[in-house]
Amino acid sequence: MEKVNFMPEGEERAAQFYVLEQTMIGGVSYLLVTDTEEGDGEAWILKDLSGDGETEALYQMVEDDEPLEAVGRVFAQLLEDVDL
């Protein structure tokens, strides 16, 4: 499973997440990530805010209910065997 580092704003240390799935909706890339490689863990959806040609990706956690539910449904369909 691929690992990504996420640097929360105002923090000095990066958090490591494991990428469960990636999808693109309306030209925007989203990652479904978890904090554990195996077993039950927390899951988050990250939205790619990077501009074209940027060498480093810039992700933001999706927290608004409406987009969170919509993107969550897409990931649920992609990962039918995973309980989200």
Short mmCIF file of C-alpha atoms in Angstrom, two decimals:
data_model
loop_
_atom_site.label_atom_id
_atom_site.label_comp_id
_atom_site.label_asym_id
_atom_site.label_seq_id
_atom_site.Cartn_x
_atom_site.Cartn_y
_atom_site.Cartn_z
CA MET A 1 0.00 0.00 0.00
CA GLU A 2 1.36 3.44 -0.92
CA LYS A 3 2.18 5.86 1.91
CA VAL A 4 1.85 9.63 1.74
CA ASN A 5 3.00 12.30 4.15
CA PHE A 6 0.47 14.95 5.10
CA MET A 7 1.67 18.13 6.79
CA PRO A 8 -1.21 19.60 8.78
CA GLU A 9 -1.22 23.38 8.83
CA GLY A 10 0.53 24.72 11.91
CA GLU A 11 2.15 21.36 12.76
CA GLU A 12 5.86 20.65 12.80
CA ARG A 13 5.61 16.95 12.05
CA ALA A 14 4.00 15.22 9.08
CA ALA A 15 1.34 12.57 9.51
CA GLN A 16 1.69 9.40 7.45
CA PHE A 17 -1.34 7.93 5.72
CA TYR A 18 -1.86 4.82 3.63
CA VAL A 19 -3.68 5.33 0.33
CA LEU A 20 -6.66 2.99 -0.03
CA GLU A 21 -7.99 4.39 -3.31
CA GLN A 22 -7.76 7.38 -5.64
CA THR A 23 -10.41 8.83 -7.95
CA MET A 24 -10.99 11.89 -10.10
CA ILE A 25 -14.31 13.75 -10.05
CA GLY A 26 -14.90 16.81 -12.19
CA GLY A 27 -11.18 17.10 -12.94
CA VAL A 28 -10.26 17.07 -9.24
CA SER A 29 -8.24 14.22 -7.73
CA TYR A 30 -9.27 12.72 -4.38
CA LEU A 31 -7.48 10.22 -2.13
CA LEU A 32 -9.08 7.90 0.39
CA VAL A 33 -6.49 7.41 3.12
CA THR A 34 -6.24 5.63 6.45
CA ASP A 35 -3.91 5.82 9.42
CA THR A 36 -3.22 2.07 9.63
CA GLU A 37 -1.88 -0.34 7.04
CA GLU A 38 -4.04 -3.23 8.29
CA GLY A 39 -7.15 -3.62 10.40
CA ASP A 40 -9.64 -1.01 11.51
CA GLY A 41 -8.49 2.58 11.48
CA GLU A 42 -9.70 6.07 10.80
CA ALA A 43 -10.25 7.09 7.18
CA TRP A 44 -10.19 10.51 5.54
CA ILE A 45 -10.79 11.92 2.08
CA LEU A 46 -8.14 14.32 0.79
CA LYS A 47 -8.76 16.72 -2.10
CA ASP A 48 -5.86 17.67 -4.39
CA LEU A 49 -5.47 21.45 -4.55
CA SER A 50 -2.20 21.37 -6.55
CA GLY A 51 -1.86 23.48 -9.62
CA ASP A 52 -0.72 22.13 -12.98
CA GLY A 53 3.02 21.63 -13.14
CA GLU A 54 3.61 21.76 -9.38
CA THR A 55 6.19 19.24 -8.21
CA GLU A 56 4.63 18.72 -4.77
CA ALA A 57 1.00 17.81 -4.23
CA LEU A 58 -1.13 19.98 -1.96
CA TYR A 59 -4.03 18.14 -0.30
CA GLN A 60 -6.76 19.35 1.99
CA MET A 61 -9.03 17.17 4.12
CA VAL A 62 -12.62 17.21 2.90
CA GLU A 63 -14.73 18.22 5.89
CA ASP A 64 -17.91 19.75 4.42
CA ASP A 65 -20.80 17.28 4.69
CA GLU A 66 -22.14 17.55 1.12
CA PRO A 67 -18.87 16.94 -0.80
CA LEU A 68 -17.77 14.42 1.83
CA GLU A 69 -20.90 12.33 1.28
CA ALA A 70 -20.73 12.62 -2.51
CA VAL A 71 -17.07 11.61 -2.78
CA GLY A 72 -17.57 8.99 -0.07
CA ARG A 73 -20.27 7.33 -2.19
CA VAL A 74 -17.85 7.12 -5.12
CA PHE A 75 -15.19 5.50 -2.94
CA ALA A 76 -17.80 3.11 -1.49
CA GLN A 77 -18.63 1.94 -5.02
CA LEU A 78 -14.94 1.54 -5.88
CA LEU A 79 -14.30 -0.45 -2.69
CA GLU A 80 -17.43 -2.55 -2.42
CA ASP A 81 -15.80 -4.99 0.02
CA VAL A 82 -14.70 -2.24 2.47
CA ASP A 83 -17.07 -0.82 5.08
CA LEU A 84 -16.70 2.99 5.03
#
